[in-house]
Coordinates of C-alpha atoms and ligand atoms in Angstrom, one line a residue:
M1 CA 63.5 19.6 -25.5
K2 CA 60.2 21.0 -26.6
E3 CA 60.5 19.1 -29.9
K4 CA 61.4 15.9 -28.0
L5 CA 58.3 16.2 -25.9
K6 CA 56.0 16.6 -28.9
V7 CA 57.6 13.6 -30.6
L8 CA 57.3 11.5 -27.4
E9 CA 53.6 12.4 -27.2
Q10 CA 52.9 11.5 -30.8
E11 CA 54.9 8.3 -30.5
A12 CA 53.1 7.3 -27.3
L13 CA 49.6 8.0 -28.8
K14 CA 50.5 6.0 -31.9
A15 CA 51.7 3.1 -29.8
L16 CA 48.6 3.3 -27.7
E17 CA 46.4 3.0 -30.8
A18 CA 48.1 -0.2 -31.8
T19 CA 47.7 -1.9 -28.4
G20 CA 45.6 -5.0 -28.0
G21 CA 45.3 -5.6 -24.3
P22 CA 45.4 -3.9 -20.9
Q23 CA 48.9 -5.2 -20.1
E24 CA 50.2 -3.6 -23.1
V25 CA 48.6 -0.3 -22.2
D26 CA 50.1 -0.6 -18.8
R27 CA 53.5 -1.2 -20.2
L28 CA 53.2 1.9 -22.4
R29 CA 52.1 3.9 -19.4
T30 CA 55.2 2.9 -17.5
Q31 CA 57.4 3.5 -20.5
Y32 CA 56.2 7.1 -20.9
V33 CA 54.7 8.5 -17.7
G34 CA 55.9 6.0 -15.1
R35 CA 58.4 7.0 -12.5
K36 CA 61.3 6.3 -14.9
G37 CA 59.2 7.0 -18.0
A38 CA 60.5 9.1 -20.9
V39 CA 58.2 12.1 -20.2
T40 CA 59.0 11.9 -16.5
L41 CA 62.7 12.0 -17.3
C42 CA 62.3 15.1 -19.4
L43 CA 60.7 16.8 -16.4
R44 CA 63.6 15.7 -14.2
K45 CA 66.1 17.1 -16.7
M46 CA 64.6 20.5 -16.5
S47 CA 67.5 21.7 -14.4
D48 CA 69.8 21.3 -17.4
L49 CA 67.9 24.0 -19.3
P50 CA 68.7 27.6 -19.1
P51 CA 66.5 29.2 -16.4
E52 CA 64.5 31.4 -18.9
D53 CA 63.4 28.3 -20.8
R54 CA 62.3 26.3 -17.8
P55 CA 58.8 27.7 -17.3
E56 CA 57.6 27.2 -20.8
V57 CA 59.1 23.7 -21.2
G58 CA 58.0 22.7 -17.8
R59 CA 54.4 23.7 -18.6
L60 CA 54.6 21.8 -21.8
A61 CA 56.0 18.7 -20.2
N62 CA 53.3 18.7 -17.5
E63 CA 50.6 19.1 -20.1
V64 CA 52.0 16.2 -22.2
K65 CA 52.2 14.1 -19.1
T66 CA 48.6 14.9 -18.1
R67 CA 47.3 14.3 -21.6
L68 CA 49.0 10.9 -21.8
E69 CA 47.9 9.8 -18.4
L70 CA 44.3 10.6 -19.4
A71 CA 44.7 8.7 -22.7
F72 CA 46.1 5.6 -20.9
K73 CA 43.3 5.7 -18.4
D74 CA 40.7 6.0 -21.1
A75 CA 42.3 3.2 -23.0
I76 CA 42.2 0.9 -20.0
E77 CA 38.6 1.7 -19.2
G78 CA 37.6 1.2 -22.8
L79 CA 39.2 -2.2 -22.8
E80 CA 37.6 -3.1 -19.5
K81 CA 34.2 -2.2 -20.9
E82 CA 34.8 -4.3 -24.0
R83 CA 35.8 -7.3 -21.9
K84 CA 32.6 -7.1 -19.8
M85 CA 30.3 -6.5 -22.7
P86 CA 29.6 -10.1 -23.7
A87 CA 28.8 -11.0 -20.1
E88 CA 26.4 -8.1 -19.7
A89 CA 24.9 -8.3 -23.1
L90 CA 21.1 -8.3 -23.3
D91 CA 19.6 -11.1 -25.3
V92 CA 16.5 -9.5 -26.7
T93 CA 15.3 -12.8 -28.2
L94 CA 14.9 -14.4 -24.7
P95 CA 11.2 -14.8 -23.6
G96 CA 10.2 -12.4 -20.9
R97 CA 10.0 -13.5 -17.3
P98 CA 6.4 -14.2 -16.4
V99 CA 4.8 -11.9 -13.9
A100 CA 3.0 -13.9 -11.2
R101 CA -0.7 -13.1 -11.4
G102 CA -2.6 -12.3 -8.2
R103 CA -5.7 -14.3 -7.5
L104 CA -8.6 -14.4 -5.0
H105 CA -8.1 -16.2 -1.7
P106 CA -9.8 -19.7 -1.9
I107 CA -12.2 -18.6 0.8
T108 CA -13.2 -15.5 -1.2
Q109 CA -13.7 -17.7 -4.3
I110 CA -16.0 -20.1 -2.5
T111 CA -17.9 -17.3 -0.8
Q112 CA -18.5 -15.9 -4.2
D113 CA -19.6 -19.2 -5.6
I114 CA -22.0 -19.7 -2.7
C115 CA -23.4 -16.2 -3.1
E116 CA -24.0 -16.7 -6.8
I117 CA -26.0 -19.9 -6.3
F118 CA -28.3 -18.1 -3.8
L119 CA -28.5 -15.0 -6.0
R120 CA -29.9 -17.2 -8.8
L121 CA -32.4 -18.6 -6.3
G122 CA -33.7 -15.0 -5.7
F123 CA -31.8 -14.3 -2.5
E124 CA -30.3 -10.9 -1.7
I125 CA -26.8 -10.4 -0.1
V126 CA -26.7 -8.5 3.1
E127 CA -24.0 -7.8 5.7
G128 CA -23.8 -6.9 9.4
P129 CA -21.1 -5.7 11.9
D130 CA -18.3 -8.0 13.1
V131 CA -18.4 -6.2 16.5
E132 CA -21.9 -7.0 17.6
L133 CA -24.2 -6.2 20.5
D134 CA -24.9 -9.1 22.9
Y135 CA -28.6 -8.4 22.1
Y136 CA -28.3 -9.4 18.4
N137 CA -25.7 -12.1 18.9
F138 CA -27.6 -13.9 21.7
E139 CA -30.6 -12.3 23.3
A140 CA -32.8 -11.7 20.1
L141 CA -31.9 -15.2 18.9
N142 CA -33.6 -16.7 21.9
I143 CA -30.4 -17.2 23.8
P144 CA -30.9 -15.3 27.1
K145 CA -28.1 -14.6 29.6
D146 CA -27.3 -17.8 31.5
H147 CA -28.7 -20.0 28.7
P148 CA -26.5 -23.1 28.4
A149 CA -26.3 -22.6 24.6
R150 CA -24.0 -19.6 25.3
D151 CA -21.3 -22.1 26.5
M152 CA -21.1 -23.5 22.9
H153 CA -19.9 -20.2 21.8
D154 CA -16.5 -19.4 23.2
T155 CA -17.1 -15.7 23.0
F156 CA -14.6 -12.9 22.6
Y157 CA -16.1 -10.1 24.7
V158 CA -15.3 -6.5 23.8
S159 CA -17.3 -5.2 26.7
E160 CA -20.1 -6.5 28.9
N161 CA -22.7 -5.9 26.2
T162 CA -20.5 -6.1 23.1
V163 CA -18.9 -9.2 21.5
L164 CA -17.2 -10.2 18.3
R165 CA -20.1 -12.0 16.7
T166 CA -19.8 -15.7 17.3
H167 CA -21.9 -16.5 14.2
T168 CA -23.6 -14.6 11.3
S169 CA -27.1 -15.3 12.8
P170 CA -27.4 -11.8 14.4
I171 CA -27.7 -10.5 10.8
Q172 CA -31.0 -12.3 10.5
V173 CA -32.4 -10.1 13.4
R174 CA -31.0 -6.9 12.0
V175 CA -32.6 -7.6 8.6
M176 CA -36.0 -8.5 10.1
E177 CA -36.0 -5.4 12.3
K178 CA -35.7 -3.2 9.2
Q179 CA -37.7 -5.1 6.7
S180 CA -41.1 -6.8 6.7
P181 CA -41.7 -10.1 4.8
P182 CA -41.1 -11.4 2.3
V183 CA -37.5 -11.7 3.2
R184 CA -35.0 -13.8 1.2
V185 CA -31.4 -13.0 2.2
I186 CA -28.0 -14.5 2.6
A187 CA -25.3 -12.9 4.8
P188 CA -21.7 -14.0 4.3
G189 CA -19.2 -12.8 6.9
K190 CA -16.5 -13.4 9.5
S191 CA -17.3 -14.9 12.9
Y192 CA -15.1 -15.3 15.9
R193 CA -14.7 -17.8 18.7
V194 CA -11.9 -18.6 21.1
D195 CA -10.8 -21.8 19.5
Y196 CA -7.7 -23.0 17.6
D197 CA -7.0 -26.5 16.2
I198 CA -7.0 -28.5 13.0
S199 CA -10.7 -27.6 12.3
H200 CA -11.0 -24.3 14.2
T201 CA -9.5 -20.8 13.8
P202 CA -10.4 -17.9 16.0
M203 CA -11.7 -16.0 13.0
F204 CA -13.7 -18.1 10.5
Q205 CA -16.4 -17.4 7.9
Q206 CA -20.0 -18.3 7.6
V207 CA -22.9 -17.8 5.3
E208 CA -26.3 -17.2 6.9
G209 CA -29.5 -17.7 5.0
L210 CA -33.0 -16.5 5.9
M211 CA -36.3 -16.8 4.1
V212 CA -39.6 -15.6 5.6
E213 CA -42.9 -15.4 3.8
E214 CA -46.5 -16.7 4.2
N215 CA -46.6 -20.5 3.9
I216 CA -42.9 -21.3 4.1
S217 CA -42.4 -24.9 5.1
F218 CA -39.7 -27.3 6.0
G219 CA -40.1 -28.6 2.5
D220 CA -39.0 -25.2 1.1
L221 CA -35.9 -25.4 3.3
K222 CA -35.1 -28.9 2.0
G223 CA -35.7 -27.8 -1.6
I224 CA -33.4 -24.7 -1.3
L225 CA -30.6 -26.6 0.4
T226 CA -30.8 -29.5 -1.9
T227 CA -30.5 -27.2 -4.9
F228 CA -27.6 -25.4 -3.2
V229 CA -25.7 -28.7 -2.5
H230 CA -26.3 -30.0 -6.0
Q231 CA -24.9 -26.8 -7.5
M232 CA -22.0 -26.4 -5.1
F233 CA -20.9 -30.0 -5.4
D234 CA -22.8 -32.1 -7.9
E235 CA -26.2 -33.7 -8.6
E236 CA -25.1 -37.0 -7.1
T237 CA -24.4 -35.5 -3.7
S238 CA -27.3 -36.6 -1.5
L239 CA -28.4 -34.8 1.7
R240 CA -29.6 -36.0 5.1
F241 CA -31.5 -33.9 7.6
R242 CA -30.9 -35.0 11.2
P243 CA -32.9 -33.6 14.1
S244 CA -30.9 -31.2 16.2
F245 CA -31.2 -28.2 18.4
F246 CA -30.6 -24.5 18.0
P247 CA -32.4 -21.9 20.3
F248 CA -33.4 -19.8 17.3
T249 CA -35.1 -22.5 15.2
E250 CA -37.8 -25.1 15.9
P251 CA -37.6 -27.7 14.6
S252 CA -33.9 -27.6 14.0
A253 CA -31.7 -29.9 11.8
E254 CA -28.1 -30.6 11.0
V255 CA -27.8 -31.1 7.3
D256 CA -25.3 -33.8 6.2
I257 CA -24.1 -34.5 2.7
R258 CA -22.8 -37.7 1.3
C259 CA -19.0 -37.7 1.8
V260 CA -17.6 -35.9 -1.3
I261 CA -14.2 -37.6 -0.8
C262 CA -15.2 -41.3 -0.5
R263 CA -18.8 -41.0 -1.9
G264 CA -20.1 -42.7 1.2
K265 CA -17.8 -45.7 1.5
G266 CA -16.2 -44.3 4.6
C267 CA -12.9 -42.5 4.9
R268 CA -10.8 -40.4 7.3
V269 CA -12.5 -37.1 6.3
C270 CA -16.0 -38.4 7.2
S271 CA -14.8 -40.4 10.2
H272 CA -15.9 -43.6 8.3
T273 CA -19.6 -42.6 8.6
G274 CA -20.0 -41.7 4.9
W275 CA -21.6 -38.4 5.8
L276 CA -20.3 -34.9 6.4
E277 CA -22.1 -32.3 8.6
V278 CA -22.1 -29.0 6.7
I279 CA -25.1 -26.9 7.5
G280 CA -27.2 -26.0 10.6
A281 CA -30.8 -25.1 9.8
G282 CA -34.4 -25.0 10.9
M283 CA -37.7 -23.2 11.0
V284 CA -37.3 -19.7 12.6
H285 CA -38.4 -19.9 16.2
P286 CA -41.6 -17.9 17.0
A287 CA -39.7 -16.2 19.9
V288 CA -37.3 -14.7 17.3
F289 CA -40.2 -13.4 15.2
E290 CA -41.7 -11.8 18.3
M291 CA -38.4 -10.0 19.1
V292 CA -38.6 -8.3 15.7
G293 CA -42.4 -7.8 15.7
Y294 CA -43.4 -10.2 13.0
D295 CA -46.9 -11.7 13.0
T296 CA -46.3 -15.3 14.0
D297 CA -49.7 -16.4 12.8
R298 CA -49.1 -15.1 9.4
Y299 CA -45.5 -15.7 8.7
T300 CA -43.2 -18.7 8.8
G301 CA -39.6 -19.0 7.7
F302 CA -36.5 -21.0 7.6
A303 CA -32.9 -20.1 8.4
F304 CA -29.6 -21.9 7.9
G305 CA -25.9 -21.3 8.5
M306 CA -22.7 -22.9 7.2
G307 CA -19.0 -22.6 7.6
I308 CA -17.3 -21.5 4.4
E309 CA -13.9 -22.9 5.4
R310 CA -15.6 -26.3 5.8
I311 CA -17.1 -26.2 2.3
T312 CA -13.8 -25.0 0.8
M313 CA -11.9 -27.8 2.6
L314 CA -14.3 -30.4 1.2
K315 CA -14.2 -28.8 -2.3
Y316 CA -10.4 -28.9 -2.5
G317 CA -9.5 -31.7 -0.1
I318 CA -7.7 -29.6 2.4
E319 CA -7.2 -31.2 5.8
D320 CA -6.1 -28.3 8.1
I321 CA -8.3 -25.2 8.3
R322 CA -5.3 -23.2 9.6
R323 CA -3.6 -23.3 6.1
F324 CA -6.1 -20.7 5.0
Y325 CA -4.8 -18.0 7.3
E326 CA -1.1 -18.7 7.3
N327 CA -0.5 -16.6 4.2
D328 CA 1.8 -19.2 2.7
I329 CA 2.0 -18.2 -1.0
R330 CA 2.9 -21.8 -2.0
F331 CA -0.4 -22.9 -0.6
L332 CA -2.5 -20.1 -1.8
E333 CA -1.1 -20.2 -5.4
Q334 CA -2.8 -23.6 -6.0
F335 CA -6.3 -22.2 -6.2
Ligands
LIG1 N1 -25.4 -20.0 13.9 C1 -25.2 -21.4 14.0 C2 -23.8 -21.7 14.4 O1 -23.0 -20.9 14.2 C3 -25.5 -22.1 12.7 C4 -27.0 -22.0 12.4 C5 -27.8 -23.1 12.7 C6 -27.5 -20.9 11.7 C7 -29.1 -23.0 12.4 C8 -28.9 -20.9 11.4 C9 -29.7 -22.0 11.8 O2 -29.5 -19.9 10.8 O3 -31.0 -21.9 11.5 O4 -23.5 -22.8 14.8

């Protein structure tokens, strides 16, 4: 019996080596260690042996059975692996998948462009707080309580005397409080108003400009803004200064540029006027200078403010301001 078991084991292993597929291995398994397999049958016939031989032969039979089962299992796993290999193979000659590159938000890009132009013109960049005192946002800009101009600003109030700044103009006051002329600053930043439609978002961005020195005239304002528009758009983009009103400037102007979409022929973007309103500006009101203690006999200055989203929309032909803040990667990827 012992001999027979050894022969069976050798025979089975030899047969296994010659197999070509999993079915064949399975058949061998049944043949040797299945319920009616050759090795199994040996185990069953143990009772025919003299009792003193049974323990040794039994142990051997069990060992052979265990070894063969393991061999069959390994063989099946090996075959399975071989079968999967081609499907899972790595083609090292394939080009790598490109990693999407991050980029700056279009508003950030245009803010940087605007700042660069003014830096070249000798302006310095300053900032101020988003949560602002009523005093800086209104009072010091010649907009006292109950002034009708406050209605134009649909203000988010944080408390009675604190607001989310409705424009970047309060930064002018903060700068002038700290610094005496000459002043030549621009202040980019977020502004907030209760408003939401195709051309308004509750948070939007502005760039404020301020220049104060002796002998600053409206001509300087025109010169600086013309240079800015020519560098931001192109030399062919003409400007128009229309009389307007802001409490903190006198005289005040709305600055229009020739429609950059239709070049003045008239289109939907310029409401068929050929002009686009892009900048508010004027000569700093003496009342504002008095608030910060500037000598109004000695100094004059100009200020201006513009919406960055508006400039960006014109630059890229975007029609709905809300796109900027929806975080749609498909939109943002284009810039
Ligand atoms: N702060 C004004 C606004 O948000 C824009 C503005 C107009 C700023 C005239 C100025 C200015 O500095 O002189 O509508």
